[in-house]
Short mmCIF file of C-alpha atoms in Angstrom, two decimals:
data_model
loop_
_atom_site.label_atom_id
_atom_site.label_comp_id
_atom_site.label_asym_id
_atom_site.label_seq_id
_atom_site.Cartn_x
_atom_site.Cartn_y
_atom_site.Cartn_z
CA UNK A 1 -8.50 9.65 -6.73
CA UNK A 2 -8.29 9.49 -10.28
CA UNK A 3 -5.33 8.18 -12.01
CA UNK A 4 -4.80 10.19 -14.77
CA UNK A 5 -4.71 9.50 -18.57
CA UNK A 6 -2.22 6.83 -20.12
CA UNK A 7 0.34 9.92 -21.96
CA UNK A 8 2.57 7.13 -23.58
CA UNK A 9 5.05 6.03 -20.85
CA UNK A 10 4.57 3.65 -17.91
CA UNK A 11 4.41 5.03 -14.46
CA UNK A 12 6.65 2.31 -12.22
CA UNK A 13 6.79 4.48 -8.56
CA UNK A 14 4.81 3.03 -6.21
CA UNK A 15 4.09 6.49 -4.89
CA UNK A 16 1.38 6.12 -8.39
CA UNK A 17 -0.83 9.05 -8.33
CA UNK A 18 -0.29 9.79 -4.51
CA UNK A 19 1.31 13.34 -5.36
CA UNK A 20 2.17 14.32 -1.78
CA UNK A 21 3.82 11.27 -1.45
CA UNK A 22 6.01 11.53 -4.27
CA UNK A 23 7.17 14.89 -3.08
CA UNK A 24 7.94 13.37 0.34
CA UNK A 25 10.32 10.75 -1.67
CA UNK A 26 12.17 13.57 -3.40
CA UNK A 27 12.82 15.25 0.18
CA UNK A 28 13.33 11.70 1.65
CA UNK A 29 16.42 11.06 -1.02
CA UNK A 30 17.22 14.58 -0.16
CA UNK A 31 18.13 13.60 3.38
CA UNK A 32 14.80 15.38 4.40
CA UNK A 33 12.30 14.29 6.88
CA UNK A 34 9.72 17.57 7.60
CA UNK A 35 7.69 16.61 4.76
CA UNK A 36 7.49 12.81 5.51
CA UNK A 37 6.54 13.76 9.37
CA UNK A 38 3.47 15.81 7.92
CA UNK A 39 2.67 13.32 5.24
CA UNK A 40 2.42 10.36 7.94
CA UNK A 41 0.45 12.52 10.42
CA UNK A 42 -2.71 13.16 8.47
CA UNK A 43 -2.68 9.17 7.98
CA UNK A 44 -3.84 8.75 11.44
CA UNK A 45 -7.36 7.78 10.75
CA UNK A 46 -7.01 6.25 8.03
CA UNK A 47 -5.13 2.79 8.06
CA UNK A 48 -4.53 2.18 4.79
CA UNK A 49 -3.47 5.24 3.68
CA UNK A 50 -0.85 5.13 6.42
CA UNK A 51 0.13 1.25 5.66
CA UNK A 52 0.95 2.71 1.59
CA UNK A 53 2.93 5.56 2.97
CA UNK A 54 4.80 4.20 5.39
CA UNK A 55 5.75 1.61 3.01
CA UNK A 56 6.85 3.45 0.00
CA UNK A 57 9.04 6.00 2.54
CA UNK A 58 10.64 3.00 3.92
CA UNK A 59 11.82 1.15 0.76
CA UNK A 60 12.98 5.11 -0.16
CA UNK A 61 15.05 5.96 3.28
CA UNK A 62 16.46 1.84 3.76
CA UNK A 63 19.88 2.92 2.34
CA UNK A 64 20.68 5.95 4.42
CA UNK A 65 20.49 7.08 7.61
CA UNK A 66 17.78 9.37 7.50
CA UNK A 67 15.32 7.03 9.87
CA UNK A 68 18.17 6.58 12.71
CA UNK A 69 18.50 10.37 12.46
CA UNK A 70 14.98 11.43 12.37
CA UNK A 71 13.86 9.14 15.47
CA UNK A 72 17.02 10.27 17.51
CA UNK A 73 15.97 14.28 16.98
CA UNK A 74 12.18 14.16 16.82
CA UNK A 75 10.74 11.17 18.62
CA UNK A 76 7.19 10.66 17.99
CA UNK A 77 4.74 7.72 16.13
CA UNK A 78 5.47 9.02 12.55
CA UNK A 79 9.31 8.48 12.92
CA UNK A 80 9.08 5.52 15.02
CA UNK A 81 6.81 3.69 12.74
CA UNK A 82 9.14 4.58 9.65
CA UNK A 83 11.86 3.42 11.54
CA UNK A 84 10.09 0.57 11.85
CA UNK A 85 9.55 -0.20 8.37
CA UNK A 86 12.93 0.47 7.28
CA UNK A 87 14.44 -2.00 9.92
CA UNK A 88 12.14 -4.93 8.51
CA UNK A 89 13.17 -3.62 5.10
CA UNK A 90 16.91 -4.44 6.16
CA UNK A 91 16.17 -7.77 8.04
CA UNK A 92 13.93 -8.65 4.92
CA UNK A 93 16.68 -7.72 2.33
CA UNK A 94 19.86 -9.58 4.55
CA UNK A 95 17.82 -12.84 5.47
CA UNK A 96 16.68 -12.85 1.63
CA UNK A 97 20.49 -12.62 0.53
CA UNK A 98 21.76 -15.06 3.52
CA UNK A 99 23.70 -12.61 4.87
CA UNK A 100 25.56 -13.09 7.94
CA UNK A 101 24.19 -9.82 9.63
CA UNK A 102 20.47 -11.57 9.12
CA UNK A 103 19.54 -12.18 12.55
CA UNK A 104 20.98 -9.04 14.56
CA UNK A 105 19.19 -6.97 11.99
CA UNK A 106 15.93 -8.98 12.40
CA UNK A 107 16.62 -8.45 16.42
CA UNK A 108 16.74 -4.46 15.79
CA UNK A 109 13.29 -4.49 13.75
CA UNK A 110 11.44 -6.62 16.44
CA UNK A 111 12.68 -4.10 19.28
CA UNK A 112 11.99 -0.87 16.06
CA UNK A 113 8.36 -2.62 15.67
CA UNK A 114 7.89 -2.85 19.42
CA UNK A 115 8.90 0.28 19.84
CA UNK A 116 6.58 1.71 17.10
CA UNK A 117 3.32 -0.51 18.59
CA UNK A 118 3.83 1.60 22.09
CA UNK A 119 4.07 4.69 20.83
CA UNK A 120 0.68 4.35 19.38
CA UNK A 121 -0.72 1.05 19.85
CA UNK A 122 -4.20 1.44 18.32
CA UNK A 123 -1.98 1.61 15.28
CA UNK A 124 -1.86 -1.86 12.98
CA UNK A 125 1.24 -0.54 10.36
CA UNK A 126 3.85 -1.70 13.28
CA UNK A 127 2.13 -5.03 13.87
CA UNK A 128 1.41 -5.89 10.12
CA UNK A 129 5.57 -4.54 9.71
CA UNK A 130 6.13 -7.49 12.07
CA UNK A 131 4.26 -9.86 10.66
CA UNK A 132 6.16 -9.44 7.34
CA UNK A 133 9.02 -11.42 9.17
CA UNK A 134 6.92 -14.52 10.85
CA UNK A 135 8.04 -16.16 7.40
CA UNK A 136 11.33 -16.29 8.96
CA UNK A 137 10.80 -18.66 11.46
CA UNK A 138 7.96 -20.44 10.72
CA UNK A 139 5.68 -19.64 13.59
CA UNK A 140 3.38 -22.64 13.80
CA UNK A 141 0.35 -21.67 15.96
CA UNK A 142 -3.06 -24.01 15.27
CA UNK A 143 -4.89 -22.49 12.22
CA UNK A 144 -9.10 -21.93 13.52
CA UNK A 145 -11.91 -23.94 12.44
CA UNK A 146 -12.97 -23.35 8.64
CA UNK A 147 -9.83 -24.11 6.70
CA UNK A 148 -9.45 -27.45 4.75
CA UNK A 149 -5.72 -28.06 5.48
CA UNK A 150 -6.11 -26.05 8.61
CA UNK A 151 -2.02 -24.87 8.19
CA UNK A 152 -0.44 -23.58 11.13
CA UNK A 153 0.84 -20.01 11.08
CA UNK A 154 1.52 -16.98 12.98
CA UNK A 155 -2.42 -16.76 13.73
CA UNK A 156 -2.53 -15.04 16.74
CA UNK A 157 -0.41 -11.93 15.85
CA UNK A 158 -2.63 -11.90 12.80
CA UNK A 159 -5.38 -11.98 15.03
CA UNK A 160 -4.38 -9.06 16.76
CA UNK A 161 -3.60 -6.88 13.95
CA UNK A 162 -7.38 -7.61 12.97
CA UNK A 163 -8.67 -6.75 15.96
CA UNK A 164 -7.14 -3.12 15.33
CA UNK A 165 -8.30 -3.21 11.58
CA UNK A 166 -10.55 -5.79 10.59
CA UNK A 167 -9.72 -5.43 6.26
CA UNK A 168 -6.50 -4.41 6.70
CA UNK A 169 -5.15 -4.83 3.49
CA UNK A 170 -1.02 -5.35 4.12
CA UNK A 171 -2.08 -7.50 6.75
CA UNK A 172 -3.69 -9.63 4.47
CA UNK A 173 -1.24 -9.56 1.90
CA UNK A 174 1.90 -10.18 4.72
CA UNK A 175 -0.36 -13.35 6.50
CA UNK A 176 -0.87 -15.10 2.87
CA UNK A 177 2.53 -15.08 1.94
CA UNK A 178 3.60 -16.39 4.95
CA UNK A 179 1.93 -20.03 3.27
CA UNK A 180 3.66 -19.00 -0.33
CA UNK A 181 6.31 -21.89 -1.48
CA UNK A 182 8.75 -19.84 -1.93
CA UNK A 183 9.00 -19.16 2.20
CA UNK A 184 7.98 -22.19 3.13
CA UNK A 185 3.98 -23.12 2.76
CA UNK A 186 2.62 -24.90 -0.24
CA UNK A 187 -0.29 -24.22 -2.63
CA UNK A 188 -2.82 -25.81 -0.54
CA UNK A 189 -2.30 -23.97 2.27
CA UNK A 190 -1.93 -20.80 0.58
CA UNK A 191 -5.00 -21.62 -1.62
CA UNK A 192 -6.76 -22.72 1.45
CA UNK A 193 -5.74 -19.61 3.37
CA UNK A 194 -6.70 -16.94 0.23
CA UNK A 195 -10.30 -18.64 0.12
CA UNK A 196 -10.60 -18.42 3.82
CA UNK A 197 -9.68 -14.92 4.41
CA UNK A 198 -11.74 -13.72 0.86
CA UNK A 199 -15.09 -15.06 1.74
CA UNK A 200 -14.73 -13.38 5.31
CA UNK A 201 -14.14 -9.86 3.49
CA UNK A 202 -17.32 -7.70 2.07
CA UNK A 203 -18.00 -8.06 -1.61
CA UNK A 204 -16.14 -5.07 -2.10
CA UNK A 205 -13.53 -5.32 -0.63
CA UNK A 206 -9.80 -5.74 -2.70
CA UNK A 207 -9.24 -8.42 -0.08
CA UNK A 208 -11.39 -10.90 -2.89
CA UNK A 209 -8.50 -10.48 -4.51
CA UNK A 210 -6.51 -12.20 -2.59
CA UNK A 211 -7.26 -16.11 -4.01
CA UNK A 212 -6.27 -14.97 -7.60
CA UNK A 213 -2.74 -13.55 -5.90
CA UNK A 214 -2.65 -17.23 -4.86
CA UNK A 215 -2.91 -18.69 -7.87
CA UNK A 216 -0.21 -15.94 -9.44
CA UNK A 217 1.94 -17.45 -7.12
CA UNK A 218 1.25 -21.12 -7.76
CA UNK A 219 1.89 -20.47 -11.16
CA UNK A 220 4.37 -23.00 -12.61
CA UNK A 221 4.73 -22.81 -16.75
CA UNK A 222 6.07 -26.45 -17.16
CA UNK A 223 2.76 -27.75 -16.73
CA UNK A 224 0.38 -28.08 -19.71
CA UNK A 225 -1.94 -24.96 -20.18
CA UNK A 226 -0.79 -23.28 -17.34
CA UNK A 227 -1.86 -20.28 -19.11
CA UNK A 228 -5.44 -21.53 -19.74
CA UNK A 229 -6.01 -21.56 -15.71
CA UNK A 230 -7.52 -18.64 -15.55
CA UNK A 231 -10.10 -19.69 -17.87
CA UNK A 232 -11.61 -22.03 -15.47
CA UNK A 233 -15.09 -21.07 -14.47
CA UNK A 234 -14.22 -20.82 -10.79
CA UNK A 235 -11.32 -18.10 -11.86
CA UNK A 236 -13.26 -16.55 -14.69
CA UNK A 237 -16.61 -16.04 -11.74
CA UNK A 238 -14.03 -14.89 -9.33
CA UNK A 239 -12.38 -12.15 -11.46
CA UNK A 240 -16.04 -11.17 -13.01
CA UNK A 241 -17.25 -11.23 -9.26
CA UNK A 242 -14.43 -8.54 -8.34
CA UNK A 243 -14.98 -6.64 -11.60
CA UNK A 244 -18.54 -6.01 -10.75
CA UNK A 245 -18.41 -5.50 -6.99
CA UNK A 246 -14.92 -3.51 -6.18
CA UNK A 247 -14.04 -1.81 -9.15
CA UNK A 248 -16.68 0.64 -8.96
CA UNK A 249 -15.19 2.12 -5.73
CA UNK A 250 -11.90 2.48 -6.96
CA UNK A 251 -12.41 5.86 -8.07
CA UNK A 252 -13.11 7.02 -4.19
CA UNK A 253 -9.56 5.73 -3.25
CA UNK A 254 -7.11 8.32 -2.30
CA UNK A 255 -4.61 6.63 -3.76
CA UNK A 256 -4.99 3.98 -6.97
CA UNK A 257 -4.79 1.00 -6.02
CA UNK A 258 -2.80 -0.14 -8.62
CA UNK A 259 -0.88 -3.74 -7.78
CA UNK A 260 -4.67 -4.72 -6.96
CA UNK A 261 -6.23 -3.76 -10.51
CA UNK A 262 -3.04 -5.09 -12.02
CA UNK A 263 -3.99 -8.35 -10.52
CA UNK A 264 -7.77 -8.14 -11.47
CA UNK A 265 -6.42 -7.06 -14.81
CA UNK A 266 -4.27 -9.57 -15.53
CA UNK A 267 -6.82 -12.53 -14.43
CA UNK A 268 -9.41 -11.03 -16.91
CA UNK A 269 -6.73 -11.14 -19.87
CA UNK A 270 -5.63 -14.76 -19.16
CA UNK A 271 -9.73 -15.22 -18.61
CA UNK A 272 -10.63 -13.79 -22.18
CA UNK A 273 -12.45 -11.03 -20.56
CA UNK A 274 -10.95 -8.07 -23.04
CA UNK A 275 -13.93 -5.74 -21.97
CA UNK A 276 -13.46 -5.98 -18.22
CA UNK A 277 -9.86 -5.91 -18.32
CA UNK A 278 -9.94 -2.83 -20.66
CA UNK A 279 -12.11 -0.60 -17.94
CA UNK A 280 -9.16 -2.29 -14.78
CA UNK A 281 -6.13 -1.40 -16.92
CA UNK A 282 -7.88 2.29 -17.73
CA UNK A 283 -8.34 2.53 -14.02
CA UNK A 284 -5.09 2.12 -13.86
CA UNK A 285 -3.57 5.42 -15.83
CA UNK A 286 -0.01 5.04 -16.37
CA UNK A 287 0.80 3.16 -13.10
CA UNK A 288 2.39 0.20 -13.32
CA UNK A 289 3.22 -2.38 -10.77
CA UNK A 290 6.21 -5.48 -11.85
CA UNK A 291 3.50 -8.21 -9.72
CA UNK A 292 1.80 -10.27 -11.47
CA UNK A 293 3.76 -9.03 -14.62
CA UNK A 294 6.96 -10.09 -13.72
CA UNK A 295 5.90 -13.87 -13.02
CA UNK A 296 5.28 -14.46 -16.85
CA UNK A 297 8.20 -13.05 -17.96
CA UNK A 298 9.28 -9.41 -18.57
CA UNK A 299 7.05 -6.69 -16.81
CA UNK A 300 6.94 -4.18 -19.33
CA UNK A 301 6.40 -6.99 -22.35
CA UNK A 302 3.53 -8.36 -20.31
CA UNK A 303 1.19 -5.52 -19.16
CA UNK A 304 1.76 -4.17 -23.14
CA UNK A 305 0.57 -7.68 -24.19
CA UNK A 306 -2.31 -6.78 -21.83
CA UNK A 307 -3.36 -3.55 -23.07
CA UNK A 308 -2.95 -4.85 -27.01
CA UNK A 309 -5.48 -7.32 -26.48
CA UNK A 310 -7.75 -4.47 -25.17
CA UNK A 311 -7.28 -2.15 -27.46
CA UNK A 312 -5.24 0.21 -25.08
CA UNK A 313 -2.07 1.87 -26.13
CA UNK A 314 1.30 0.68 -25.45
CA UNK A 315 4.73 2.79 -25.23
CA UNK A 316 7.08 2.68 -28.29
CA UNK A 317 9.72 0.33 -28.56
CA UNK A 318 12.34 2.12 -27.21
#
């Protein structure tokens, strides 16, 4: 799917270019659920599509009642998986903000997840939902042969999830931040872990992205040239690597991918690699994402910077 041409304003819904999806939102804010059913229901063969939908509905219906509703008048996989989502949404948000209602609302998304995994349980969304919240408790299960600092981590329900979907992108995503600092791990591990799970994925798969979202997230600008990371050979190859190799089948997507080519953009910026970064950051339309922006300081300063130094056009100052 084709993102569209940059018009002169950023794009910041994660729906992106999914235009059915966006629709569904409107109706979703609305208080509406037909369109959501239908929009979830083609997904079923296609995993990723479904993971991105389910997603994006969830962080739209977390603040009303629409999922309780929906589930208690048409039972069924769509509406128990979105159910799903939005309780991990909640027990996300309250542990996040210490709130005292953390842990029963964590107790209704494991039983909402559960729930959602029998309904239709050669589904991964559910099980890659519940793996969101293993940074909660820390599960500790023996890491497998292969890794350096072989970290312990909630491998088997990882496991599991691959079983159903082998490059299950969320999946990914969820399992490495379970080793971020900021819930727990440290750099090692998470560096460990992003080089571990990358190598295992084809050569064109957006999963090679995954040890540059590591080193986002290591980032730390009181040390000298933190900026000048990315220049490293090892960084520079890895970016150049993913350039070559994935970016060509973005265009087949059904949906841009566009928090993965803002990563691969922003590594070939920092990397001096204006050319590359000038065909990601087309790629990308107007869609915008706030990661990895949002790390180096303002989101829509940033991803300008970004496009200046290709040559792209920015919005106007407002």
């Amino acid at each position: 799917m084709a993102a569209g041409l940059f018009e002169g304003q950023y794009v910041w819904h994660p729906a992106a270019d999914d235009r059915a999806l966006a629709s569904v939102c409107v109706d979703i804010r609305a208080g509406r659920w037909a369109s959501a059913r239908a929009a979830l229901a083609e997904t079923r063969g296609d995993f990723a599509l479904r993971a991105h939908r389910s997603l994006v509905l969830a962080s739209e219906a977390a603040d009303s009642d629409l999922a309780e509703r929906w589930l208690a008048e048409e039972p069924g996989p769509e509406s128990a998986l979105v159910w799903a989502r939005v309780a991990v949404h909640r027990a996300l948000r309250a542990a996040d903000a210490r709130d005292e209602r953390a842990a029963a609302l964590e107790r209704i998304a494991l039983s909402a997840c559960e729930r959602a995994s029998a309904v239709d349980p050669a589904d991964p969304t559910p099980w890659a939902a519940k793996l969101a919240m293993a940074r909660l408790h820390r599960l500790r299960e023996p890491a497998p042969q292969g890794l350096l600092t072989a970290p312990p981590g909630p491998w088997r329900l990882f496991a599991h999830i691959l079983s159903l979907d082998p490059w299950h992108r969320e999946a990914h995503h969820r399992f490495l931040a379970f080793f971020f600092t900021r819930h727990g791990g440290s750099v090692n591990a998470a560096w460990d872990v992003a080089a571990f799970l990358s190598q295992r994925a084809p050569a064109d798969s957006a999963l090679r992205l995954l040890p540059l979202v590591a080193l986002v997230e290591s980032y730390d600008p009181s040390q000298l040239l933190a900026d000048r990371v990315w220049e490293q050979p090892q960084w520079r190859s890895a970016a150049l690597a993913i350039y070559r190799n994935w970016l060509p089948a973005v265009a087949g997507h059904r949906f841009t991918p566009v928090l993965d080519l803002a990563y691969l953009a922003h590594a070939l910026v920092l990397a001096g690699c204006e050319f590359e970064a000038r065909a990601v950051l087309t790629a990308m339309g107007p869609y915008a994402s706030r990661m990895p922006w949002c790390v180096f300081g303002d989101p829509v300063e940033q991803l300008s910077r970004a496009r200046r130094a290709c040559g792209l056009p920015v919005p106007p100052s407002p």
